[in-house]
Coordinates of C-alpha atoms and ligand atoms in Angstrom, one line a residue:
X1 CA 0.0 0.0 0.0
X2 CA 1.2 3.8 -1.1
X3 CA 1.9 5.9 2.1
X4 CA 0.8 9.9 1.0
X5 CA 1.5 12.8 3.2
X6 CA -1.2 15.4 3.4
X7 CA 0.4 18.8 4.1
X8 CA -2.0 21.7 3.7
X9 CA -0.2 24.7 4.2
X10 CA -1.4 28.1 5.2
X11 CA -4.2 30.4 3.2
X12 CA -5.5 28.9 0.2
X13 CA -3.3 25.9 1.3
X14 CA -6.2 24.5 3.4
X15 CA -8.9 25.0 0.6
X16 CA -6.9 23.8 -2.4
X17 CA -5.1 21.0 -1.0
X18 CA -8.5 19.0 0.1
X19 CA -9.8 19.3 -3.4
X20 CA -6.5 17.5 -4.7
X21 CA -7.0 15.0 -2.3
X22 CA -10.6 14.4 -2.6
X23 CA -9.3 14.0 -6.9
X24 CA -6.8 11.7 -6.3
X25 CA -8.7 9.7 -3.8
X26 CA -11.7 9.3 -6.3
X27 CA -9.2 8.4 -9.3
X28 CA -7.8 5.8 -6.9
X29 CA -10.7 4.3 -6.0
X30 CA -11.8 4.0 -9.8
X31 CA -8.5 1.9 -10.6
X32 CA -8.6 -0.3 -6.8
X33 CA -5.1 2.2 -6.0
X34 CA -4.2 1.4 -2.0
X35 CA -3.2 4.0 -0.1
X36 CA -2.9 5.6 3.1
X37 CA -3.3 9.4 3.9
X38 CA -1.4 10.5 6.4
X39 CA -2.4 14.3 7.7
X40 CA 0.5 16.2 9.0
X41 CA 0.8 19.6 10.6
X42 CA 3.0 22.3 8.8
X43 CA 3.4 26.0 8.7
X44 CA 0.7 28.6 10.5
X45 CA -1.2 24.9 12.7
X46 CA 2.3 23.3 13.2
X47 CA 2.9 26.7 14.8
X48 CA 0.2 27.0 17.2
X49 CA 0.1 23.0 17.5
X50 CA 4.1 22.2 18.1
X51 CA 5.5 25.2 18.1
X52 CA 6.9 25.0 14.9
X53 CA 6.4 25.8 11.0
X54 CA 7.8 22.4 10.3
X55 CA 7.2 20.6 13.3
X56 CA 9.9 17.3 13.9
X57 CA 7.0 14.5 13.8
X58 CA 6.1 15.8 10.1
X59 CA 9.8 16.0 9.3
X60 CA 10.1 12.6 10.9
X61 CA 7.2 10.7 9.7
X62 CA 7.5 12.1 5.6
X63 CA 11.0 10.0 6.2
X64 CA 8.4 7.2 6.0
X65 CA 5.9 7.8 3.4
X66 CA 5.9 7.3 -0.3
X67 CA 5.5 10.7 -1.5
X68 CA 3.3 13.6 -0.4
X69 CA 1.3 17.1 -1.4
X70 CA 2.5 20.3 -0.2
X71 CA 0.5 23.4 0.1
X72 CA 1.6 26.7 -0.1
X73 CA 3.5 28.6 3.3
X74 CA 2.2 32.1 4.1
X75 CA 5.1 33.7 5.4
X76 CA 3.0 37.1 6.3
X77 CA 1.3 35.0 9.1
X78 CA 3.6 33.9 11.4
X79 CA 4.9 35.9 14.1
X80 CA 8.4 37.7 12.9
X81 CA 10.6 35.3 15.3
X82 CA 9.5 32.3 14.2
X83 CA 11.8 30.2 11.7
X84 CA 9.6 29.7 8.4
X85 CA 12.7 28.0 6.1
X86 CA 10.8 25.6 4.9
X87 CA 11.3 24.9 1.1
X88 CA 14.7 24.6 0.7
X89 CA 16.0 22.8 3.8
X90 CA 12.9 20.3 2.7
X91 CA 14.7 19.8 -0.8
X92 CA 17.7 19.1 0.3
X93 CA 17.0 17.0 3.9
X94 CA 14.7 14.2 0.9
X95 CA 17.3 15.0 -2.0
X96 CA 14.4 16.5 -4.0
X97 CA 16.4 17.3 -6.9
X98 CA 14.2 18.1 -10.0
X99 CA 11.3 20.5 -10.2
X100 CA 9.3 19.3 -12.7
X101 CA 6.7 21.5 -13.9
X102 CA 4.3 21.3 -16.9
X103 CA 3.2 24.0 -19.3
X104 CA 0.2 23.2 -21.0
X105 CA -2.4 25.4 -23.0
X106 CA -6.2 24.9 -23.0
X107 CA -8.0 25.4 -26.3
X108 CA -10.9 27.5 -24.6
X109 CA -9.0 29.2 -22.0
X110 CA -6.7 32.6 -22.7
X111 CA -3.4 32.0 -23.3
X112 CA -0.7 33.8 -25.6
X113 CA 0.2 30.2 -27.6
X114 CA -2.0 27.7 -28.3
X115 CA -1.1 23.9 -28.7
X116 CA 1.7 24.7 -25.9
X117 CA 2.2 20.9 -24.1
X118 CA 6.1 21.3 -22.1
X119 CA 7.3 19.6 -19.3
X120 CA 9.9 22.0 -17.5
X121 CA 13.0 20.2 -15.1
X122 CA 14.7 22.3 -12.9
X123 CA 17.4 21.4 -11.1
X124 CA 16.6 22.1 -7.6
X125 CA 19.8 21.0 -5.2
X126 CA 22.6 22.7 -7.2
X127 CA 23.5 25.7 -9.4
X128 CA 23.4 29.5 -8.1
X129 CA 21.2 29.3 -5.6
X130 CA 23.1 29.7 -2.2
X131 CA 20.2 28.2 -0.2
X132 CA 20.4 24.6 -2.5
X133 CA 24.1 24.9 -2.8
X134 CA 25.6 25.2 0.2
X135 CA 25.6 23.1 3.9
X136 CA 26.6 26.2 5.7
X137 CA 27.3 29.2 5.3
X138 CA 25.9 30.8 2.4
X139 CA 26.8 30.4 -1.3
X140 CA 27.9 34.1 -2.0
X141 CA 29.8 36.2 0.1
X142 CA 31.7 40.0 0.1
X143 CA 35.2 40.1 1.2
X144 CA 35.6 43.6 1.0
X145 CA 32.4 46.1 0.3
X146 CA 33.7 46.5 -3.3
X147 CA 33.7 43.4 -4.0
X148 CA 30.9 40.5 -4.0
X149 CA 31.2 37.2 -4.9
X150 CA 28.6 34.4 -6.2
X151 CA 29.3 30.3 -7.4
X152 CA 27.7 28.1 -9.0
X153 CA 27.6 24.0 -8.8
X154 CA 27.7 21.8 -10.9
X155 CA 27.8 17.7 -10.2
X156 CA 28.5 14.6 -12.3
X157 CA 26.0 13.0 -10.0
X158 CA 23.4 16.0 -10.0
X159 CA 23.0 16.6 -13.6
X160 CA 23.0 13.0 -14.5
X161 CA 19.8 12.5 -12.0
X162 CA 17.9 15.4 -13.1
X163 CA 19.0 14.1 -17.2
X164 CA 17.9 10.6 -16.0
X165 CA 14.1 12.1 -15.3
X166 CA 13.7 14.5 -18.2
X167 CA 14.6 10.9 -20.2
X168 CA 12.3 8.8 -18.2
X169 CA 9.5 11.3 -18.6
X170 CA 10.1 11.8 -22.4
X171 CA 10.0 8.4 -23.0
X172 CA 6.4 8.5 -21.2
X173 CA 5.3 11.3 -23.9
X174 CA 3.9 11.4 -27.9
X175 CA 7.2 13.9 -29.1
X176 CA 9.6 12.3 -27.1
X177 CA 11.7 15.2 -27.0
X178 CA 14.1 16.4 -24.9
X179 CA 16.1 19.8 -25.0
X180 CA 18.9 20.1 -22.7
X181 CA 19.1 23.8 -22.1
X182 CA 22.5 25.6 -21.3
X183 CA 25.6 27.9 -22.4
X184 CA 28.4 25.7 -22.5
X185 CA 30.3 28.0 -25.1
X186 CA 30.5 30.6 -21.9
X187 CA 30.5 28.2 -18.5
X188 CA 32.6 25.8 -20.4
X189 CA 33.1 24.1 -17.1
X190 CA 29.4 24.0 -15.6
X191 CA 27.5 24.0 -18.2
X192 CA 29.5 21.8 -20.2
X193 CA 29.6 19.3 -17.0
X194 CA 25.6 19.7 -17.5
X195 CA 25.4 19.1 -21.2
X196 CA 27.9 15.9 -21.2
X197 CA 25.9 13.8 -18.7
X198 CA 22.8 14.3 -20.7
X199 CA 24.6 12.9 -23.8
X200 CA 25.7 10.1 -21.6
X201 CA 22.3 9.5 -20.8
X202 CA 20.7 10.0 -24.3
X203 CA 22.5 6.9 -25.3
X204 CA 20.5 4.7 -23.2
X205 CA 17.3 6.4 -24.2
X206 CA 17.7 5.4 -27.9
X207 CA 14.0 6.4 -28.4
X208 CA 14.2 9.4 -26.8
X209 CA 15.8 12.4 -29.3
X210 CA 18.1 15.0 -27.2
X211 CA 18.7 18.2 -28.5
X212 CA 20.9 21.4 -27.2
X213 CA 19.9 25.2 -26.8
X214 CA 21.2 27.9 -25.6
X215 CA 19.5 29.5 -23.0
X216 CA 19.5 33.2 -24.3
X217 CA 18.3 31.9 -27.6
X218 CA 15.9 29.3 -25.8
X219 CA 14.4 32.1 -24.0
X220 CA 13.3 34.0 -27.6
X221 CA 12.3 30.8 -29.1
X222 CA 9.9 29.6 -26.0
X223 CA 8.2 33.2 -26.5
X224 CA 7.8 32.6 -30.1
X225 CA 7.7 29.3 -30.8
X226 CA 6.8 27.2 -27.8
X227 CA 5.2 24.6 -29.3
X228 CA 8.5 22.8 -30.7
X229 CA 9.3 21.5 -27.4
X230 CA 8.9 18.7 -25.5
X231 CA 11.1 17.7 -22.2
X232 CA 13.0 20.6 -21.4
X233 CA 15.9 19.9 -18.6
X234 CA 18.1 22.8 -17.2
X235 CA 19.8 23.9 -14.5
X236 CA 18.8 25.6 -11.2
X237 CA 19.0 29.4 -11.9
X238 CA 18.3 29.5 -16.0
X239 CA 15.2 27.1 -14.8
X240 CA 13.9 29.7 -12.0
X241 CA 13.5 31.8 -14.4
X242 CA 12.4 30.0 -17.4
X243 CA 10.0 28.3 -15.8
X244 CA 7.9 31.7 -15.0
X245 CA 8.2 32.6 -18.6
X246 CA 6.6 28.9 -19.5
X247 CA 3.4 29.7 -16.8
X248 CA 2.9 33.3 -18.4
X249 CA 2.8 31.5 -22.0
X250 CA -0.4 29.7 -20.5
X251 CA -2.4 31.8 -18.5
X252 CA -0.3 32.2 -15.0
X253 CA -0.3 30.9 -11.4
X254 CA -3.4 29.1 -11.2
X255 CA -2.6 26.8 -14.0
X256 CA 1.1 26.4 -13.1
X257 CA 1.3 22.7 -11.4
X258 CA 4.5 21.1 -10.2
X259 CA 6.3 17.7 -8.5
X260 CA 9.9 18.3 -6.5
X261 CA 11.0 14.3 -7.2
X262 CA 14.1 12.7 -6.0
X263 CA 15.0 9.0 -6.3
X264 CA 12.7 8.1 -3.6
X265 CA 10.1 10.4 -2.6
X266 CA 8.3 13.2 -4.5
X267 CA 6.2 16.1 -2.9
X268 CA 3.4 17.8 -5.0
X269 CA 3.3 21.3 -4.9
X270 CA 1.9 23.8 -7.4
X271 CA 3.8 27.0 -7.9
X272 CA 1.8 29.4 -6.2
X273 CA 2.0 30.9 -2.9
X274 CA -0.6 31.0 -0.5
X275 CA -2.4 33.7 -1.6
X276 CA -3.9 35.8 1.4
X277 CA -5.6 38.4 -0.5
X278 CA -8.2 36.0 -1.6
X279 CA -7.6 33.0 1.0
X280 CA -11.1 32.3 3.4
X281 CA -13.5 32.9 0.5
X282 CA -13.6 29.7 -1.5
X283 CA -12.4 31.2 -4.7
X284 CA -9.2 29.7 -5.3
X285 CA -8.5 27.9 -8.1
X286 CA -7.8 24.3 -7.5
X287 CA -6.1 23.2 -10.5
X288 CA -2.7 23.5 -10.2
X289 CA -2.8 21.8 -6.9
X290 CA -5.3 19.0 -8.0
X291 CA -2.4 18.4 -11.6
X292 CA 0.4 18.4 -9.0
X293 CA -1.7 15.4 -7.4
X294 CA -2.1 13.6 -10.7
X295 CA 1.7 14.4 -10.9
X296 CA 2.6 12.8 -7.7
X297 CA 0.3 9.4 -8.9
X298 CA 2.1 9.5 -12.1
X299 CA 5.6 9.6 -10.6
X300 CA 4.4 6.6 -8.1
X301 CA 3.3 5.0 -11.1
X302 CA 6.6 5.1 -12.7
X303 CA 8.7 4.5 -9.5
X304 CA 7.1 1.9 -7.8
X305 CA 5.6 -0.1 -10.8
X306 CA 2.4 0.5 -10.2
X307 CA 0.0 0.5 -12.9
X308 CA -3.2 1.6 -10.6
X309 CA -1.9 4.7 -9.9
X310 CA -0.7 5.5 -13.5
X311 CA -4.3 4.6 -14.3
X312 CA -5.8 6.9 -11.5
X313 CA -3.3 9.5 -13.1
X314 CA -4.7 9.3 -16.3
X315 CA -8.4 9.3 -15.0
X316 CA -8.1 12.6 -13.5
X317 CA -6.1 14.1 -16.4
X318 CA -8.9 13.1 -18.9
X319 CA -11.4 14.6 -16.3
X320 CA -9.8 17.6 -15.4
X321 CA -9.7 18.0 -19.7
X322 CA -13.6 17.3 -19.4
X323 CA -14.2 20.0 -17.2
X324 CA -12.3 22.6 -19.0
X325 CA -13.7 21.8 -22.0
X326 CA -17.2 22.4 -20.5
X327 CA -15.6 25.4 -18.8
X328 CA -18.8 25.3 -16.9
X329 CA -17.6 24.6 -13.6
X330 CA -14.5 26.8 -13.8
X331 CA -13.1 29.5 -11.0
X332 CA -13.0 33.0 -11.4
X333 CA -9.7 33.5 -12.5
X334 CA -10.3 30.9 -15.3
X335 CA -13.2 33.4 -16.9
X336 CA -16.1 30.8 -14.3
X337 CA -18.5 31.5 -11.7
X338 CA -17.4 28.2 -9.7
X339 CA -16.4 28.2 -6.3
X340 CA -12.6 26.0 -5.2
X341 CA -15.1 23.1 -4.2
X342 CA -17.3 23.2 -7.1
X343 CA -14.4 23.2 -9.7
X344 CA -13.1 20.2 -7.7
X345 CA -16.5 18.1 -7.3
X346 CA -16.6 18.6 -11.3
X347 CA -13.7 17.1 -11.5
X348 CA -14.8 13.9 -9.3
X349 CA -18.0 14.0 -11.3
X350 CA -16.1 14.2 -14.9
X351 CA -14.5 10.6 -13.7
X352 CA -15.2 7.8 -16.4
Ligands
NAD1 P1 0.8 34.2 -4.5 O1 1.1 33.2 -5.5 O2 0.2 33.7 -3.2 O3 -0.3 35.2 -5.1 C1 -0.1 36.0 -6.3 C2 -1.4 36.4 -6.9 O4 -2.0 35.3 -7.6 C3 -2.5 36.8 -5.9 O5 -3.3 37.9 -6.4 C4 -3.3 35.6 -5.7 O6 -4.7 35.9 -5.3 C5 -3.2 34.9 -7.1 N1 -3.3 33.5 -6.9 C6 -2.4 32.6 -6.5 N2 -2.8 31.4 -6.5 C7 -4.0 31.4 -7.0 C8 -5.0 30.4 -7.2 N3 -4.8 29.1 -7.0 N4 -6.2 30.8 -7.7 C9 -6.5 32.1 -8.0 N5 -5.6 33.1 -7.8 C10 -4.4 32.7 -7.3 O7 2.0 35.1 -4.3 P2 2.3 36.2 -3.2 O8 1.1 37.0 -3.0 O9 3.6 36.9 -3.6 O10 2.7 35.4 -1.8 C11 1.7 35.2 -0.8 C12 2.3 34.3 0.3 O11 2.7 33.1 -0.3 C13 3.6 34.9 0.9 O12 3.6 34.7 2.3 C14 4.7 34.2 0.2 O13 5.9 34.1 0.9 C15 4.1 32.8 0.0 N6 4.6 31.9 -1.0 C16 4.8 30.6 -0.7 C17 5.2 29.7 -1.7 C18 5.3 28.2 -1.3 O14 5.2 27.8 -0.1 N7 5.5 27.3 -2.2 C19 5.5 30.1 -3.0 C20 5.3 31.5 -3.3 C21 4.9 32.3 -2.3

């Protein structure tokens, strides 16, 4: 039996979260998928419950479970003193390495491309970022206050990881497509670390085609173009950015899902934050958290052999299409009327 954490978060956290659950639960039970839910307290109610944003029996007991769904942290509502690192030291303690995040376009809802169907990886334990990159410390530093400096890293064993999904997942998909994005003609070292383990790896994906861009010309092309591409794979700072760009191609936050995966665990969370301004009212849209969901049962598919939950995956995929099709049951920021658990109940209701 799959083990599932159940995080909700803070805000809109505790109103989108429940609808991704009630999905995946429904899609489970339609294919006979076991599993067990485990609820676990995080940010604002592990505060006033333990005392802390990340209390130790949630970091303690995720150690345990198979994967789990993450809702957003609302920084604004904890008291000033209290540590609220959550994200990062998260990544790193479960060697959450890729951020895989899908850019997909709806016929019937605005969007500046049409036909738009990516899967983004970003590398999430290495690169710039001083938070992913270093133990302790930080990752930049100013000796003198002329003078600042920044690194970047780069791994044989990191890149090849994050390569190795982007491969697995292509495979998985109609183009079969992947683009390893970088500029190894300037960070001849880094980059070029990053671009040789992918070509190591394209030669056991014989199926899969892998192909090279820049990232300053990748950036131009995804604006214009966006529909060549498939699986595209890069590294932690480029894909901070480019991953934005790929969510504003298709109509923004609410529709911007995403997985953190490493080898053994994955975490769903969708790439917005919590969302105050609107949290309380049952307006939120529930999409990108429900599609992280279906994420999270499509990576246990894949990593634990486990054809019900690649089924469940697929059930809620084809339902969550149904719905937008319809775009009858939709949320407000989608153009609808619907409230969060409306837009979610459609989606249990569009099950087949
Ligand atoms: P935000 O993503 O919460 O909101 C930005 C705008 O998008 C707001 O107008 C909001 O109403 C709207 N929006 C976001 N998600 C939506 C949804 N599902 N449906 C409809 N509209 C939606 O970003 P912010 O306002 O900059 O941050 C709010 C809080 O979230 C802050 O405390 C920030 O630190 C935190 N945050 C957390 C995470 C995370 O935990 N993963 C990520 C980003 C921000």
């Amino acid at each position: 039996m799959l083990k599932i954490g159940v995080l909700l978060g803070d805000d809109i956290g505790l109103e989108v979260v429940p609808e991704a659950v009630k999905c995946m639960k429904a899609a489970a039970a339609k294919t006979g998928m076991q599993a067990e839910w485990i609820n676990l307290p995080i940010g604002k109610t592990g505060h006033d419950t333990h005392g802390h944003t990340m209390p130790q029996i949630t970091v303690d007991t995720l150690a345990t479970v198979d994967g789990w769904l993450q809702g957003p942290i609302g920084h604004n509502a904890y008291p000033r003193h209290d540590p609220t690192w959550i994200n990062p030291p998260l990544r790193k303690k479960f060697e959450l390495f890729a951020n895989v995040k899908p850019v997909k376009s709806y016929p019937n809802l605005p969007s500046l491309h049409k036909d738009v169907d990516i899967v983004f990886l970003r590398e999430t334990t290495e690169g710039m970022q001083s938070s992913s990159v270093v133990f302790a410390g930080a990752g930049e530093f100013r000796p003198n206050d002329d003078i600042s400096i920044g690194f970047r890293v780069v791994t044989r064993k990191g890149a090849s990881r994050v390569a190795r999904e982007a491969f697995e997942i292509a495979r998985t998909r109609q183009k079969k497509i992947v683009t390893c994005v970088h500029k190894e003609p300037v960070y001849r070292l880094v980059c070029g670390m990053f671009a040789e383990e992918h070509r190591k790896m394209a030669k056991e994906y014989p199926d899969v085609t892998l192909n090279e861009v820049l990232v300053d010309g990748f950036a131009m092309k995804l604006v214009m173009r966006p529909q060549q591409f498939d699986v595209v794979v890069t590294t932690n700072q480029f894909g901070d950015i480019l991953t934005d760009e790929g969510a504003g191609l298709v109509g923004g936050l609410g529709l911007a899902p995403g997985l953190v995966c490493g080898e053994k665990q994955a975490m769903a969370q969708a790439t917005h934050g919590s969302a105050p301004d609107i949290a309380g009212r049952n307006i939120a849209n529930p999409y990108a958290m429900i599609m992280s969901g279906k994420m999270l049962l499509e990576w246990l598919g894949r990593k634990r052999s486990d054809p019900k939950a690649t089924a469940a995956a697929k059930i809620l995929d084809d339902a969550m299409e149904r719905v937008i099709a319809e775009g009858k049951q939709l949320t407000g920021d989608l153009g609808g009327k619907a409230s969060t658990t409306q837009m979610g109940d459609a989606v249990v209701a569009a099950m087949k």
